[in-house]
Amino acid sequence: MIIKSSTALCNDYSMISDLAHEKAEQREETLKLRAKLEAAETARLSGAPAYTLVESRKRLEAIYQRD
C-alpha cells in the first residue's frame, strides 16, 4: 500500500489515477485467469478429456501445419 498526504494527492492526481487504473487492470487479469483455471478444473473433474503437453503440441502442429 502506498500512503500519500492529501497535498501530494492533490498535486499528483494524474499519477495516483494512473496507478489506480494499472492496479485495477492487474486485478481484472487475475480474475480472468482464475475463472479460466476454475473452468478447466471443473471440466477435468467432470471427466473431460485431458491432454499432455506433447499431445497438445502435436495437435497444434497438425492444425497449423504449413506445406
XYZ file of N, CA and C in Angstrom:
201
model
N 0.842 -1.168 0.000
C 0.000 0.000 0.000
C 0.890 1.234 0.000
N 0.486 2.219 -0.758
C 1.222 3.480 -0.823
C 0.417 4.531 -0.062
N 1.047 5.164 0.907
C 0.383 6.196 1.705
C 0.918 7.554 1.269
N 0.004 8.439 0.911
C 0.366 9.787 0.459
C -0.393 10.810 1.296
N 0.187 11.986 1.449
C -0.508 13.074 2.140
C -1.579 13.637 1.212
N -2.532 14.346 1.783
C -3.611 14.915 0.973
C -3.065 15.932 -0.029
N -2.009 16.666 0.335
C -1.400 17.632 -0.585
C -0.793 16.903 -1.776
N -0.099 15.817 -1.495
C 0.503 15.043 -2.580
C -0.570 14.468 -3.491
N -1.683 14.043 -2.904
C -2.777 13.515 -3.722
C -3.327 14.583 -4.662
N -3.468 15.780 -4.153
C -3.973 16.873 -4.999
C -2.970 17.238 -6.087
N -1.697 17.298 -5.728
C -0.672 17.717 -6.686
C -0.345 16.633 -7.710
N -0.430 15.391 -7.315
C -0.058 14.284 -8.197
C -1.255 13.415 -8.557
N -2.404 14.035 -8.766
C -3.617 13.266 -9.009
C -3.493 12.366 -10.225
N -2.882 12.859 -11.292
C -2.783 12.040 -12.505
C -1.937 10.794 -12.268
N -0.862 10.936 -11.493
C -0.028 9.776 -11.184
C -0.810 8.770 -10.339
N -1.537 9.259 -9.351
C -2.331 8.389 -8.487
C -3.422 7.702 -9.310
N -4.042 8.436 -10.199
C -5.083 7.876 -11.055
C -4.514 6.795 -11.968
N -3.368 7.051 -12.562
C -2.724 6.058 -13.423
C -2.377 4.794 -12.642
N -1.868 4.964 -11.437
C -1.524 3.824 -10.594
C -2.776 3.007 -10.251
N -3.854 3.687 -9.930
C -5.104 3.005 -9.598
C -5.633 2.219 -10.801
N -5.562 2.823 -11.996
C -6.017 2.125 -13.201
C -5.150 0.898 -13.487
N -3.858 1.048 -13.297
C -2.931 -0.065 -13.527
C -3.244 -1.219 -12.579
N -3.454 -0.919 -11.320
C -3.767 -1.957 -10.333
C -5.111 -2.614 -10.647
N -6.082 -1.829 -11.094
C -7.390 -2.372 -11.441
C -7.276 -3.319 -12.631
N -6.458 -2.961 -13.617
C -6.254 -3.825 -14.783
C -5.568 -5.126 -14.373
N -4.592 -5.038 -13.475
C -3.916 -6.246 -12.992
C -4.907 -7.147 -12.268
N -5.745 -6.557 -11.455
C -6.744 -7.331 -10.713
C -7.724 -8.004 -11.672
N -8.133 -7.282 -12.709
C -9.055 -7.838 -13.700
C -8.425 -9.033 -14.421
N -7.166 -8.920 -14.794
C -6.466 -10.028 -15.454
C -6.350 -11.230 -14.523
N -6.090 -10.967 -13.250
C -6.008 -12.047 -12.263
C -7.353 -12.758 -12.142
N -8.428 -12.001 -12.105
C -9.755 -12.592 -12.005
C -10.109 -13.408 -13.251
N -9.716 -12.923 -14.425
C -9.967 -13.668 -15.661
C -9.204 -14.988 -15.655
N -7.949 -14.950 -15.224
C -7.148 -16.166 -15.155
C -7.747 -17.144 -14.158
N -8.169 -16.644 -13.021
C -8.785 -17.506 -12.009
C -10.039 -18.173 -12.563
N -10.851 -17.434 -13.314
C -12.065 -18.001 -13.905
C -11.719 -19.092 -14.917
N -10.677 -18.868 -15.727
C -10.259 -19.887 -16.691
C -9.762 -21.139 -15.992
N -8.989 -20.960 -14.929
C -8.492 -22.109 -14.181
C -9.630 -22.877 -13.512
N -10.602 -22.162 -12.995
C -11.751 -22.810 -12.377
C -12.554 -23.599 -13.405
N -12.740 -23.036 -14.594
C -13.459 -23.741 -15.657
C -12.704 -24.997 -16.087
N -11.387 -24.895 -16.195
C -10.575 -26.052 -16.578
C -10.650 -27.138 -15.511
N -10.599 -26.754 -14.261
C -10.676 -27.733 -13.173
C -12.045 -28.396 -13.132
N -13.093 -27.620 -13.356
C -14.442 -28.174 -13.395
C -14.575 -29.174 -14.536
N -14.027 -28.839 -15.693
C -14.062 -29.747 -16.842
C -13.275 -31.018 -16.539
N -12.135 -30.863 -15.912
C -11.307 -32.034 -15.571
C -12.043 -32.958 -14.621
N -12.674 -32.380 -13.604
C -13.393 -33.183 -12.620
C -14.632 -33.854 -13.204
N -15.195 -33.266 -14.250
C -16.388 -33.856 -14.863
C -16.042 -34.903 -15.911
N -14.741 -35.168 -16.085
C -14.330 -36.236 -16.989
C -13.995 -35.794 -18.402
N -13.862 -34.512 -18.632
C -13.479 -34.036 -19.967
C -12.087 -34.573 -20.307
N -11.842 -34.853 -21.587
C -10.528 -35.390 -21.950
C -9.409 -34.409 -21.613
N -8.314 -34.968 -21.149
C -7.143 -34.156 -20.810
C -6.003 -34.558 -21.740
N -5.144 -33.618 -22.057
C -4.042 -33.867 -22.978
C -2.726 -33.496 -22.316
N -1.702 -34.273 -22.601
C -0.369 -33.941 -22.113
C 0.182 -32.808 -22.970
N 1.285 -32.247 -22.542
C 1.923 -31.182 -23.309
C 2.342 -31.683 -24.687
N 2.879 -32.896 -24.745
C 3.310 -33.472 -26.022
C 2.107 -33.661 -26.948
N 0.995 -34.186 -26.414
C -0.207 -34.380 -27.227
C -0.748 -33.041 -27.724
N -0.751 -32.050 -26.862
C -1.242 -30.720 -27.256
C -0.380 -30.124 -28.360
N 0.936 -30.274 -28.242
C 1.841 -29.746 -29.259
C 1.588 -30.434 -30.598
N 1.400 -31.748 -30.584
C 1.131 -32.489 -31.821
C -0.175 -32.039 -32.454
N -1.192 -31.836 -31.627
C -2.479 -31.370 -32.149
C -2.338 -29.993 -32.792
N -1.619 -29.086 -32.129
C -1.424 -27.747 -32.681
C -0.598 -27.783 -33.964
N 0.429 -28.619 -33.991
C 1.243 -28.738 -35.198
C 0.407 -29.274 -36.352
N -0.493 -30.206 -36.080
C -1.363 -30.735 -37.128
C -2.318 -29.656 -37.641
N -2.815 -28.835 -36.733
C -3.740 -27.771 -37.129
C -3.033 -26.699 -37.958
N -1.821 -26.311 -37.521
C -1.125 -25.207 -38.161
C -0.006 -25.654 -39.095
N -0.064 -26.896 -39.524
C 0.984 -27.439 -40.409
C 1.001 -26.631 -41.707
N 2.199 -26.211 -42.048
C 2.376 -25.444 -43.296
C 3.129 -26.296 -44.289
N 2.635 -26.305 -45.476
C 3.284 -27.109 -46.531
C 4.416 -26.359 -47.188
